[in-house]
Amino acid sequence: MPGQGVGGIANKDLSDEDFLLKVPESKMIYNKDHMSINGWDKWSGLVGGEQLMLWVLTEKLNENSDWKHYLNLLPSSYEEHLLMWNEEDFKYADMTGLYAHQQSVLNSLKQSYEHLQQTLVVDQPDLFPEGYFTFQRYVWSYLVVSTRAWSIAQRDGDRALVPLADMLNHVAGSGQGGTVSDEFVINSTRNYAAGEQVYDSYGPKTNFELLTTYGFIPENNPHDGAGVELALHPEQNLVHSIVEPLLRNVDPNYGEKVIVRKNQMPLALLRVFRLSVLKFSELDMVDDILKSKAVSLKNERLAFHEASNALRQLVAKYPSEEEELALLAKDDLNYKQKSAIRLRLENQRVFKNAISTLQTLWKNILIDGHLLNDV
C-alpha cells in the first residue's frame, strides 16, 4: 500500500454486517504462554511484552518454525519510528514531549536488555548464536510487538500476536478486533468493494499515542487530544494540601498530564481547577468536585477563568498556525520532522478547541441558569 506498507484487500464486496477476517485462537501467540524459556523465567518486568519479544527472536532462528511465513512478513526495520529518530529529526519537536518519551522507552529497553544479558544469556549461553542477541535486534523485537500485538480482554488484557490480522492499516471508526468464542474477529463497519483496501482501528488514540506507538499521524483524527501539565500546590496552599491526597485516590493518573480531547467537555481539567480555586470554607464540596460535579456558580466562574487562562498561556508558547503550515510546505524537511510539526500543530488546535468549548459552556450556564451537573 503506497505510504502504508502492507495492508488488506477485500476479495469480494463486503457490507457493514460482514466480517473482514477471522483467525483461530489456536493461531494466536499469547505473551503469558511464553513465560518460561527452558525453565528460565526471571523477567525484569521493565518492558511490556518481553516474553513475546523473546519468542519472536528465538522463533526467527528456527528454520522449521510453523510461523516461518508469518515471521518473514514482518518489517525488517522501523526507520521512521520514533525510537529511531536522531537529533536532527527532533529539530521541530519542542512542546511535543516526543524526545522525553523516546528516551524513557530506550532507557527501559536498555535496562531490560542488560538484565537479559546478565541472566538469560548467562544461564543459557547456547540460546542465541554469537552476535545475534544485539540491542538493535532487541529494539526491533520490541517494535514488532508494540506495533502489532493486541490486548485481549478475555485473557485479562494479555498481549497477543495475531498473524495476518496485524497487517491491516488503521482508520478511526473501523472494527477493532477481539476474540469471540475461539476466534479472533475483525468486523466490517462499512461497505467495501472487491479490490478495495480494508481497515481496522487501533483504538481511540490521540495523535501522540499513534505517533509514538505506530509511527504515524492520521488526517483528521476524531479521537485526538493533548496533555496539559497541571498540579496543585500543597506546599503553598493549605486547601491544596488537604484535597490533593483525595484527588490522588480517585485519579491514579494525577501528576501526569491531563488529557484534553477534541470536541469533548474537559471534565478532568475542570476538576483540577475547581479544586485549585476552592476556599477553606468550601471544603464540604470536595466530594462532589471529585465526582466532576460543579458545586457553585462562584467556584465555577473561577475554575472556568483559570482553566481558560492556562490554555491561552499554553497556546501562546506555540508557533502560529501560519508558521507551522509554512514549515510543512517546505520540501527539505523529512517525514519525521514533519510528523513532529504536525503533532505540535494539532496539539495547538486541540487547546484552542478546548478554550472555545469552555467559552460555549460558560455562556450556556449564564443563559440557562444551570450548572453543568444540573443539565
mmCIF file of C-alpha atoms in Angstrom:
data_model
loop_
_atom_site.group_PDB
_atom_site.id
_atom_site.type_symbol
_atom_site.label_atom_id
_atom_site.label_comp_id
_atom_site.label_asym_id
_atom_site.label_seq_id
_atom_site.Cartn_x
_atom_site.Cartn_y
_atom_site.Cartn_z
ATOM 1 C CA MET A 1 0.000 0.000 0.000
ATOM 2 C CA PRO A 2 1.619 3.317 -1.064
ATOM 3 C CA GLY A 3 2.847 5.080 2.056
ATOM 4 C CA GLN A 4 1.249 2.460 4.327
ATOM 5 C CA GLY A 5 3.353 -0.658 3.941
ATOM 6 C CA VAL A 6 1.373 -3.913 3.973
ATOM 7 C CA GLY A 7 -2.433 -3.886 4.082
ATOM 8 C CA GLY A 8 -5.533 -5.979 3.438
ATOM 9 C CA ILE A 9 -7.706 -6.104 0.303
ATOM 10 C CA ALA A 10 -11.352 -7.170 0.092
ATOM 11 C CA ASN A 11 -11.609 -10.273 -2.093
ATOM 12 C CA LYS A 12 -15.339 -9.663 -2.580
ATOM 13 C CA ASP A 13 -17.922 -6.952 -1.948
ATOM 14 C CA LEU A 14 -18.467 -6.518 1.793
ATOM 15 C CA SER A 15 -21.228 -4.848 3.783
ATOM 16 C CA ASP A 16 -21.084 -3.336 7.245
ATOM 17 C CA GLU A 17 -22.581 -6.574 8.575
ATOM 18 C CA ASP A 18 -19.757 -8.773 7.292
ATOM 19 C CA PHE A 19 -16.503 -9.727 8.994
ATOM 20 C CA LEU A 20 -13.163 -8.738 7.496
ATOM 21 C CA LEU A 21 -11.229 -11.709 8.788
ATOM 22 C CA LYS A 22 -11.225 -14.475 11.369
ATOM 23 C CA VAL A 23 -8.180 -16.101 12.942
ATOM 24 C CA PRO A 24 -8.498 -19.288 15.051
ATOM 25 C CA GLU A 25 -7.400 -18.666 18.614
ATOM 26 C CA SER A 26 -5.041 -21.623 18.250
ATOM 27 C CA LYS A 27 -3.029 -19.473 15.832
ATOM 28 C CA MET A 28 -2.663 -16.572 18.281
ATOM 29 C CA ILE A 29 0.609 -16.193 20.188
ATOM 30 C CA TYR A 30 -0.030 -15.060 23.758
ATOM 31 C CA ASN A 31 2.516 -13.348 25.952
ATOM 32 C CA LYS A 32 1.664 -15.374 29.051
ATOM 33 C CA ASP A 33 2.053 -18.652 27.159
ATOM 34 C CA HIS A 34 5.779 -17.933 26.893
ATOM 35 C CA MET A 35 6.671 -17.034 30.464
ATOM 36 C CA SER A 36 9.393 -19.686 30.603
ATOM 37 C CA ILE A 37 12.358 -20.263 28.295
ATOM 38 C CA ASN A 38 13.689 -23.747 29.004
ATOM 39 C CA GLY A 39 12.835 -23.236 32.661
ATOM 40 C CA TRP A 40 14.186 -19.664 32.894
ATOM 41 C CA ASP A 41 11.606 -17.065 33.978
ATOM 42 C CA LYS A 42 13.452 -14.209 35.702
ATOM 43 C CA TRP A 43 11.861 -11.386 33.688
ATOM 44 C CA SER A 44 12.662 -7.798 34.584
ATOM 45 C CA GLY A 45 9.127 -6.500 34.001
ATOM 46 C CA LEU A 46 10.617 -3.259 32.707
ATOM 47 C CA VAL A 47 9.084 -3.602 29.251
ATOM 48 C CA GLY A 48 5.627 -4.864 28.421
ATOM 49 C CA GLY A 49 5.670 -7.852 26.110
ATOM 50 C CA GLU A 50 9.191 -9.071 26.917
ATOM 51 C CA GLN A 51 8.044 -12.667 26.569
ATOM 52 C CA LEU A 52 6.644 -12.124 23.076
ATOM 53 C CA MET A 53 9.779 -10.217 22.112
ATOM 54 C CA LEU A 54 11.965 -13.163 23.071
ATOM 55 C CA TRP A 55 9.576 -15.558 21.331
ATOM 56 C CA VAL A 56 9.957 -13.578 18.084
ATOM 57 C CA LEU A 57 13.746 -13.554 18.380
ATOM 58 C CA THR A 58 14.107 -17.250 19.178
ATOM 59 C CA GLU A 59 11.460 -18.376 16.674
ATOM 60 C CA LYS A 60 13.213 -16.441 13.902
ATOM 61 C CA LEU A 61 16.158 -18.826 14.393
ATOM 62 C CA ASN A 62 14.000 -21.901 13.855
ATOM 63 C CA GLU A 63 14.145 -22.858 10.181
ATOM 64 C CA ASN A 64 11.337 -25.374 10.723
ATOM 65 C CA SER A 65 9.067 -22.954 12.582
ATOM 66 C CA ASP A 66 5.324 -23.225 11.902
ATOM 67 C CA TRP A 67 5.381 -19.429 11.970
ATOM 68 C CA LYS A 68 8.155 -19.011 9.399
ATOM 69 C CA HIS A 69 5.994 -17.416 6.704
ATOM 70 C CA TYR A 70 4.418 -15.011 9.207
ATOM 71 C CA LEU A 71 7.788 -14.027 10.671
ATOM 72 C CA ASN A 72 9.174 -13.440 7.181
ATOM 73 C CA LEU A 73 6.373 -10.948 6.537
ATOM 74 C CA LEU A 74 7.405 -8.777 9.496
ATOM 75 C CA PRO A 75 9.153 -5.495 8.635
ATOM 76 C CA SER A 76 12.923 -5.811 8.582
ATOM 77 C CA SER A 77 13.314 -2.312 10.036
ATOM 78 C CA TYR A 78 11.339 0.557 11.540
ATOM 79 C CA GLU A 79 13.371 3.512 10.308
ATOM 80 C CA GLU A 80 10.511 6.014 10.594
ATOM 81 C CA HIS A 81 9.542 5.036 14.141
ATOM 82 C CA LEU A 82 10.162 7.495 16.969
ATOM 83 C CA LEU A 83 12.712 5.191 18.617
ATOM 84 C CA MET A 84 14.892 5.599 15.522
ATOM 85 C CA TRP A 85 14.805 9.396 15.396
ATOM 86 C CA ASN A 86 18.101 11.255 15.678
ATOM 87 C CA GLU A 87 18.921 14.753 16.898
ATOM 88 C CA GLU A 88 18.110 16.357 13.550
ATOM 89 C CA ASP A 89 14.723 14.631 13.437
ATOM 90 C CA PHE A 90 13.824 16.298 16.754
ATOM 91 C CA LYS A 91 14.620 19.780 15.407
ATOM 92 C CA TYR A 92 10.939 20.800 15.441
ATOM 93 C CA ALA A 93 9.765 18.581 18.283
ATOM 94 C CA ASP A 94 9.781 21.114 21.120
ATOM 95 C CA MET A 95 6.447 21.298 23.005
ATOM 96 C CA THR A 96 5.593 17.734 21.907
ATOM 97 C CA GLY A 97 7.148 15.514 24.586
ATOM 98 C CA LEU A 98 8.475 13.223 21.856
ATOM 99 C CA TYR A 99 12.139 13.325 22.878
ATOM 100 C CA ALA A 100 11.373 12.622 26.539
ATOM 101 C CA HIS A 101 9.154 9.717 25.502
ATOM 102 C CA GLN A 102 11.829 8.271 23.235
ATOM 103 C CA GLN A 103 14.480 8.476 25.925
ATOM 104 C CA SER A 104 12.206 6.915 28.533
ATOM 105 C CA VAL A 105 11.395 3.919 26.317
ATOM 106 C CA LEU A 106 15.002 3.450 25.197
ATOM 107 C CA ASN A 107 16.211 3.609 28.788
ATOM 108 C CA SER A 108 13.724 0.899 29.822
ATOM 109 C CA LEU A 109 14.766 -1.222 26.845
ATOM 110 C CA LYS A 110 18.448 -0.853 27.717
ATOM 111 C CA GLN A 111 17.843 -1.926 31.307
ATOM 112 C CA SER A 112 15.702 -4.860 30.168
ATOM 113 C CA TYR A 113 18.322 -5.914 27.614
ATOM 114 C CA GLU A 114 21.155 -5.723 30.154
ATOM 115 C CA HIS A 115 19.088 -7.782 32.594
ATOM 116 C CA LEU A 116 18.614 -10.489 29.978
ATOM 117 C CA GLN A 117 22.308 -10.421 29.115
ATOM 118 C CA GLN A 118 23.220 -10.911 32.766
ATOM 119 C CA THR A 119 20.632 -13.618 33.473
ATOM 120 C CA LEU A 120 19.129 -15.438 30.482
ATOM 121 C CA VAL A 121 22.230 -15.347 28.295
ATOM 122 C CA VAL A 122 24.461 -16.429 31.188
ATOM 123 C CA ASP A 123 22.016 -19.191 32.160
ATOM 124 C CA GLN A 124 21.558 -20.397 28.569
ATOM 125 C CA PRO A 125 24.672 -19.463 26.554
ATOM 126 C CA ASP A 126 23.619 -21.600 23.586
ATOM 127 C CA LEU A 127 20.205 -19.978 23.186
ATOM 128 C CA PHE A 128 21.445 -17.440 20.611
ATOM 129 C CA PRO A 129 24.235 -17.685 18.022
ATOM 130 C CA GLU A 130 27.203 -15.432 18.703
ATOM 131 C CA GLY A 131 26.447 -11.824 17.776
ATOM 132 C CA TYR A 132 22.710 -12.446 17.288
ATOM 133 C CA PHE A 133 21.248 -11.022 20.506
ATOM 134 C CA THR A 134 22.199 -7.374 19.979
ATOM 135 C CA PHE A 135 20.477 -4.324 21.436
ATOM 136 C CA GLN A 136 19.498 -3.247 17.907
ATOM 137 C CA ARG A 137 17.735 -6.549 17.303
ATOM 138 C CA TYR A 138 16.112 -6.353 20.757
ATOM 139 C CA VAL A 139 14.677 -2.925 19.899
ATOM 140 C CA TRP A 140 13.413 -4.405 16.625
ATOM 141 C CA SER A 141 11.588 -7.153 18.537
ATOM 142 C CA TYR A 142 10.054 -4.523 20.822
ATOM 143 C CA LEU A 143 8.737 -2.609 17.813
ATOM 144 C CA VAL A 144 7.305 -5.790 16.314
ATOM 145 C CA VAL A 145 5.331 -6.454 19.490
ATOM 146 C CA SER A 146 4.372 -2.881 20.395
ATOM 147 C CA THR A 147 3.076 -2.104 16.895
ATOM 148 C CA ARG A 148 1.307 -5.418 16.256
ATOM 149 C CA ALA A 149 0.108 -7.061 19.486
ATOM 150 C CA TRP A 150 -3.476 -6.807 20.700
ATOM 151 C CA SER A 151 -4.568 -6.578 24.311
ATOM 152 C CA ILE A 152 -7.101 -9.387 24.703
ATOM 153 C CA ALA A 153 -9.837 -8.569 27.212
ATOM 154 C CA GLN A 154 -10.939 -12.192 27.526
ATOM 155 C CA ARG A 155 -7.414 -13.062 28.680
ATOM 156 C CA ASP A 156 -7.263 -10.290 31.312
ATOM 157 C CA GLY A 157 -5.509 -7.917 28.939
ATOM 158 C CA ASP A 158 -2.757 -10.344 27.963
ATOM 159 C CA ARG A 159 -0.985 -9.339 24.775
ATOM 160 C CA ALA A 160 -1.176 -11.490 21.695
ATOM 161 C CA LEU A 161 0.234 -11.513 18.204
ATOM 162 C CA VAL A 162 -2.474 -12.384 15.684
ATOM 163 C CA PRO A 163 -0.834 -13.416 12.401
ATOM 164 C CA LEU A 164 -2.219 -11.658 9.311
ATOM 165 C CA ALA A 165 -4.802 -9.724 11.348
ATOM 166 C CA ASP A 166 -1.950 -7.404 12.332
ATOM 167 C CA MET A 167 -1.323 -6.497 8.693
ATOM 168 C CA LEU A 168 -4.363 -4.207 8.385
ATOM 169 C CA ASN A 169 -3.933 -0.428 8.443
ATOM 170 C CA HIS A 170 -5.757 1.976 10.729
ATOM 171 C CA VAL A 171 -8.773 4.164 10.081
ATOM 172 C CA ALA A 172 -10.767 5.538 13.005
ATOM 173 C CA GLY A 173 -14.241 4.039 13.277
ATOM 174 C CA SER A 174 -13.246 0.709 11.771
ATOM 175 C CA GLY A 175 -13.577 -2.566 13.658
ATOM 176 C CA GLN A 176 -11.048 -3.017 16.465
ATOM 177 C CA GLY A 177 -10.950 -6.782 16.601
ATOM 178 C CA GLY A 178 -11.298 -9.142 19.528
ATOM 179 C CA THR A 179 -11.858 -12.768 20.467
ATOM 180 C CA VAL A 180 -15.323 -14.268 20.005
ATOM 181 C CA SER A 181 -15.618 -17.862 21.238
ATOM 182 C CA ASP A 182 -12.468 -19.493 19.862
ATOM 183 C CA GLU A 183 -11.736 -16.981 17.101
ATOM 184 C CA PHE A 184 -10.216 -13.540 16.720
ATOM 185 C CA VAL A 185 -12.610 -11.478 14.599
ATOM 186 C CA ILE A 186 -12.395 -8.065 12.951
ATOM 187 C CA ASN A 187 -15.784 -6.914 11.701
ATOM 188 C CA SER A 188 -16.506 -4.526 8.876
ATOM 189 C CA THR A 189 -18.093 -1.218 9.850
ATOM 190 C CA ARG A 190 -18.853 -0.030 6.321
ATOM 191 C CA ASN A 191 -19.281 -1.269 2.765
ATOM 192 C CA TYR A 192 -16.186 -2.263 0.785
ATOM 193 C CA ALA A 193 -15.967 -3.034 -2.917
ATOM 194 C CA ALA A 194 -13.955 -6.030 -4.079
ATOM 195 C CA GLY A 195 -10.327 -4.954 -4.527
ATOM 196 C CA GLU A 196 -10.622 -2.061 -2.064
ATOM 197 C CA GLN A 197 -8.284 -1.777 0.923
ATOM 198 C CA VAL A 198 -9.964 -2.746 4.203
ATOM 199 C CA TYR A 199 -9.095 -1.253 7.571
ATOM 200 C CA ASP A 200 -9.264 -1.917 11.258
ATOM 201 C CA SER A 201 -8.951 0.512 14.147
ATOM 202 C CA TYR A 202 -6.004 0.662 16.533
ATOM 203 C CA GLY A 203 -8.318 2.193 19.116
ATOM 204 C CA PRO A 204 -9.449 5.718 20.093
ATOM 205 C CA LYS A 205 -5.901 7.007 20.389
ATOM 206 C CA THR A 206 -4.542 10.538 20.284
ATOM 207 C CA ASN A 207 -2.055 11.665 17.655
ATOM 208 C CA PHE A 208 0.700 11.429 20.261
ATOM 209 C CA GLU A 209 -0.217 7.828 21.043
ATOM 210 C CA LEU A 210 -0.431 6.855 17.373
ATOM 211 C CA LEU A 211 2.862 8.527 16.512
ATOM 212 C CA THR A 212 4.817 7.160 19.477
ATOM 213 C CA THR A 213 3.386 3.642 19.150
ATOM 214 C CA TYR A 214 2.902 3.107 15.430
ATOM 215 C CA GLY A 215 4.883 5.906 13.791
ATOM 216 C CA PHE A 216 2.176 7.900 12.017
ATOM 217 C CA ILE A 217 -0.394 10.666 12.472
ATOM 218 C CA PRO A 218 -3.697 10.280 10.599
ATOM 219 C CA GLU A 219 -5.581 13.086 8.929
ATOM 220 C CA ASN A 220 -8.469 14.468 10.992
ATOM 221 C CA ASN A 221 -8.190 12.141 13.971
ATOM 222 C CA PRO A 222 -11.593 12.306 15.753
ATOM 223 C CA HIS A 223 -10.025 10.934 18.939
ATOM 224 C CA ASP A 224 -7.189 13.412 19.153
ATOM 225 C CA GLY A 225 -6.247 15.024 22.442
ATOM 226 C CA ALA A 226 -3.295 16.751 24.036
ATOM 227 C CA GLY A 227 -1.793 16.775 27.503
ATOM 228 C CA VAL A 228 -1.773 19.691 29.923
ATOM 229 C CA GLU A 229 0.651 19.641 32.843
ATOM 230 C CA LEU A 230 -1.343 20.565 35.938
ATOM 231 C CA ALA A 231 -0.657 20.237 39.617
ATOM 232 C CA LEU A 232 -1.991 21.551 42.885
ATOM 233 C CA HIS A 233 0.473 23.227 45.265
ATOM 234 C CA PRO A 234 0.130 21.566 48.684
ATOM 235 C CA GLU A 235 3.375 23.089 49.901
ATOM 236 C CA GLN A 236 1.993 26.607 49.376
ATOM 237 C CA ASN A 237 -1.764 26.244 49.917
ATOM 238 C CA LEU A 238 -3.495 24.662 52.914
ATOM 239 C CA VAL A 239 -6.596 23.685 50.942
ATOM 240 C CA HIS A 240 -4.433 22.086 48.274
ATOM 241 C CA SER A 241 -2.609 20.062 50.941
ATOM 242 C CA ILE A 242 -5.991 18.717 52.080
ATOM 243 C CA VAL A 243 -7.559 17.960 48.693
ATOM 244 C CA GLU A 244 -4.547 16.674 46.769
ATOM 245 C CA PRO A 245 -4.400 13.277 48.557
ATOM 246 C CA LEU A 246 -8.131 12.895 47.928
ATOM 247 C CA LEU A 247 -7.643 13.621 44.224
ATOM 248 C CA ARG A 248 -4.850 11.054 44.039
ATOM 249 C CA ASN A 249 -7.199 8.461 45.498
ATOM 250 C CA VAL A 250 -9.845 8.945 42.796
ATOM 251 C CA ASP A 251 -7.439 9.608 39.939
ATOM 252 C CA PRO A 252 -4.403 7.285 39.855
ATOM 253 C CA ASN A 253 -3.083 9.278 36.868
ATOM 254 C CA TYR A 254 -2.981 12.568 38.777
ATOM 255 C CA GLY A 255 0.500 14.025 38.477
ATOM 256 C CA GLU A 256 0.696 13.045 34.829
ATOM 257 C CA LYS A 257 -0.639 15.252 32.067
ATOM 258 C CA VAL A 258 -4.375 15.879 31.987
ATOM 259 C CA ILE A 259 -5.627 14.903 28.531
ATOM 260 C CA VAL A 260 -7.876 17.428 26.829
ATOM 261 C CA ARG A 261 -9.751 15.865 23.922
ATOM 262 C CA LYS A 262 -11.095 17.467 20.806
ATOM 263 C CA ASN A 263 -14.816 18.325 20.908
ATOM 264 C CA GLN A 264 -15.255 16.920 24.400
ATOM 265 C CA MET A 265 -16.070 18.635 27.672
ATOM 266 C CA PRO A 266 -12.721 18.975 29.538
ATOM 267 C CA LEU A 267 -14.038 17.468 32.764
ATOM 268 C CA ALA A 268 -10.668 16.276 34.095
ATOM 269 C CA LEU A 269 -9.218 19.747 33.503
ATOM 270 C CA LEU A 270 -12.150 21.454 35.201
ATOM 271 C CA ARG A 271 -11.945 19.122 38.198
ATOM 272 C CA VAL A 272 -8.375 20.175 38.927
ATOM 273 C CA PHE A 273 -9.197 23.862 38.562
ATOM 274 C CA ARG A 274 -12.356 23.571 40.690
ATOM 275 C CA LEU A 275 -10.161 22.149 43.428
ATOM 276 C CA SER A 276 -7.403 24.705 42.860
ATOM 277 C CA VAL A 277 -9.734 27.691 43.469
ATOM 278 C CA LEU A 278 -11.614 26.086 46.367
ATOM 279 C CA LYS A 279 -11.765 28.070 49.606
ATOM 280 C CA PHE A 280 -11.261 26.578 53.063
ATOM 281 C CA SER A 281 -14.897 27.339 53.910
ATOM 282 C CA GLU A 282 -15.971 25.288 50.869
ATOM 283 C CA LEU A 283 -14.212 22.036 51.780
ATOM 284 C CA ASP A 284 -17.558 20.338 52.278
ATOM 285 C CA MET A 285 -17.928 20.499 48.479
ATOM 286 C CA VAL A 286 -14.852 18.381 47.780
ATOM 287 C CA ASP A 287 -16.684 15.075 47.333
ATOM 288 C CA ASP A 288 -18.870 16.488 44.569
ATOM 289 C CA ILE A 289 -15.904 18.109 42.812
ATOM 290 C CA LEU A 290 -14.026 14.796 42.879
ATOM 291 C CA LYS A 291 -17.046 13.336 41.052
ATOM 292 C CA SER A 292 -16.534 16.039 38.373
ATOM 293 C CA LYS A 293 -19.598 17.960 39.504
ATOM 294 C CA ALA A 294 -19.972 21.717 39.588
ATOM 295 C CA VAL A 295 -20.669 22.954 43.127
ATOM 296 C CA SER A 296 -21.384 26.683 42.939
ATOM 297 C CA LEU A 297 -21.568 29.483 40.419
ATOM 298 C CA LYS A 298 -18.676 31.270 42.151
ATOM 299 C CA ASN A 299 -16.398 28.234 42.075
ATOM 300 C CA GLU A 300 -17.390 27.505 38.502
ATOM 301 C CA ARG A 301 -16.645 31.060 37.361
ATOM 302 C CA LEU A 302 -13.185 30.970 38.899
ATOM 303 C CA ALA A 303 -12.446 27.466 37.579
ATOM 304 C CA PHE A 304 -13.508 28.330 34.028
ATOM 305 C CA HIS A 305 -11.495 31.549 34.140
ATOM 306 C CA GLU A 306 -8.328 29.839 35.402
ATOM 307 C CA ALA A 307 -8.655 26.896 33.010
ATOM 308 C CA SER A 308 -9.145 29.185 30.010
ATOM 309 C CA ASN A 309 -6.181 31.347 31.023
ATOM 310 C CA ALA A 310 -3.940 28.304 31.454
ATOM 311 C CA LEU A 311 -4.863 27.058 27.985
ATOM 312 C CA ARG A 312 -4.309 30.505 26.415
ATOM 313 C CA GLN A 313 -0.876 30.743 28.021
ATOM 314 C CA LEU A 314 -0.080 27.296 26.662
ATOM 315 C CA VAL A 315 -1.191 28.199 23.125
ATOM 316 C CA ALA A 316 0.930 31.367 23.258
ATOM 317 C CA LYS A 317 4.065 29.221 23.611
ATOM 318 C CA TYR A 318 3.480 27.525 20.256
ATOM 319 C CA PRO A 319 4.472 28.868 16.841
ATOM 320 C CA SER A 320 1.476 30.296 14.999
ATOM 321 C CA GLU A 321 -0.547 28.066 12.691
ATOM 322 C CA GLU A 322 0.747 30.088 9.741
ATOM 323 C CA GLU A 323 4.351 29.390 10.771
ATOM 324 C CA GLU A 324 3.652 25.681 11.197
ATOM 325 C CA LEU A 325 1.901 25.392 7.834
ATOM 326 C CA ALA A 326 4.800 27.189 6.153
ATOM 327 C CA LEU A 327 7.214 24.649 7.653
ATOM 328 C CA LEU A 328 5.050 21.753 6.468
ATOM 329 C CA ALA A 329 5.146 23.171 2.924
ATOM 330 C CA LYS A 330 8.948 23.015 2.802
ATOM 331 C CA ASP A 331 10.474 20.312 0.611
ATOM 332 C CA ASP A 332 13.700 19.932 2.569
ATOM 333 C CA LEU A 333 12.136 18.526 5.760
ATOM 334 C CA ASN A 334 11.924 14.772 6.245
ATOM 335 C CA TYR A 335 8.915 12.689 7.285
ATOM 336 C CA LYS A 336 9.941 12.610 10.936
ATOM 337 C CA GLN A 337 10.392 16.368 11.171
ATOM 338 C CA LYS A 338 7.042 16.978 9.515
ATOM 339 C CA SER A 339 5.399 14.476 11.863
ATOM 340 C CA ALA A 340 6.681 16.472 14.849
ATOM 341 C CA ILE A 341 5.398 19.709 13.315
ATOM 342 C CA ARG A 342 2.006 18.148 12.601
ATOM 343 C CA LEU A 343 1.769 16.892 16.185
ATOM 344 C CA ARG A 344 2.658 20.341 17.500
ATOM 345 C CA LEU A 345 0.091 21.985 15.208
ATOM 346 C CA GLU A 346 -2.696 19.559 16.103
ATOM 347 C CA ASN A 347 -1.957 19.913 19.828
ATOM 348 C CA GLN A 348 -2.360 23.658 19.494
ATOM 349 C CA ARG A 349 -5.668 23.150 17.715
ATOM 350 C CA VAL A 350 -6.876 20.849 20.485
ATOM 351 C CA PHE A 351 -6.125 23.519 23.093
ATOM 352 C CA LYS A 352 -7.867 26.212 21.035
ATOM 353 C CA ASN A 353 -10.857 23.914 20.666
ATOM 354 C CA ALA A 354 -10.909 23.405 24.444
ATOM 355 C CA ILE A 355 -10.897 27.180 25.006
ATOM 356 C CA SER A 356 -13.833 27.528 22.618
ATOM 357 C CA THR A 357 -15.654 24.675 24.362
ATOM 358 C CA LEU A 358 -15.188 26.338 27.766
ATOM 359 C CA GLN A 359 -16.480 29.645 26.413
ATOM 360 C CA THR A 360 -19.572 27.963 24.996
ATOM 361 C CA LEU A 361 -20.222 26.040 28.189
ATOM 362 C CA TRP A 362 -19.903 29.153 30.327
ATOM 363 C CA LYS A 363 -22.221 31.091 28.025
ATOM 364 C CA ASN A 364 -24.794 28.297 28.280
ATOM 365 C CA ILE A 365 -24.525 28.294 32.070
ATOM 366 C CA LEU A 366 -25.268 32.014 32.173
ATOM 367 C CA ILE A 367 -28.127 31.760 29.673
ATOM 368 C CA ASP A 368 -29.797 28.652 31.116
ATOM 369 C CA GLY A 369 -29.071 29.407 34.765
ATOM 370 C CA HIS A 370 -27.946 25.818 35.386
ATOM 371 C CA LEU A 371 -24.565 24.450 36.397
ATOM 372 C CA LEU A 372 -23.149 21.604 34.312
ATOM 373 C CA ASN A 373 -24.316 18.799 36.587
ATOM 374 C CA ASP A 374 -27.857 20.216 36.606
ATOM 375 C CA VAL A 375 -28.272 19.825 32.843
#
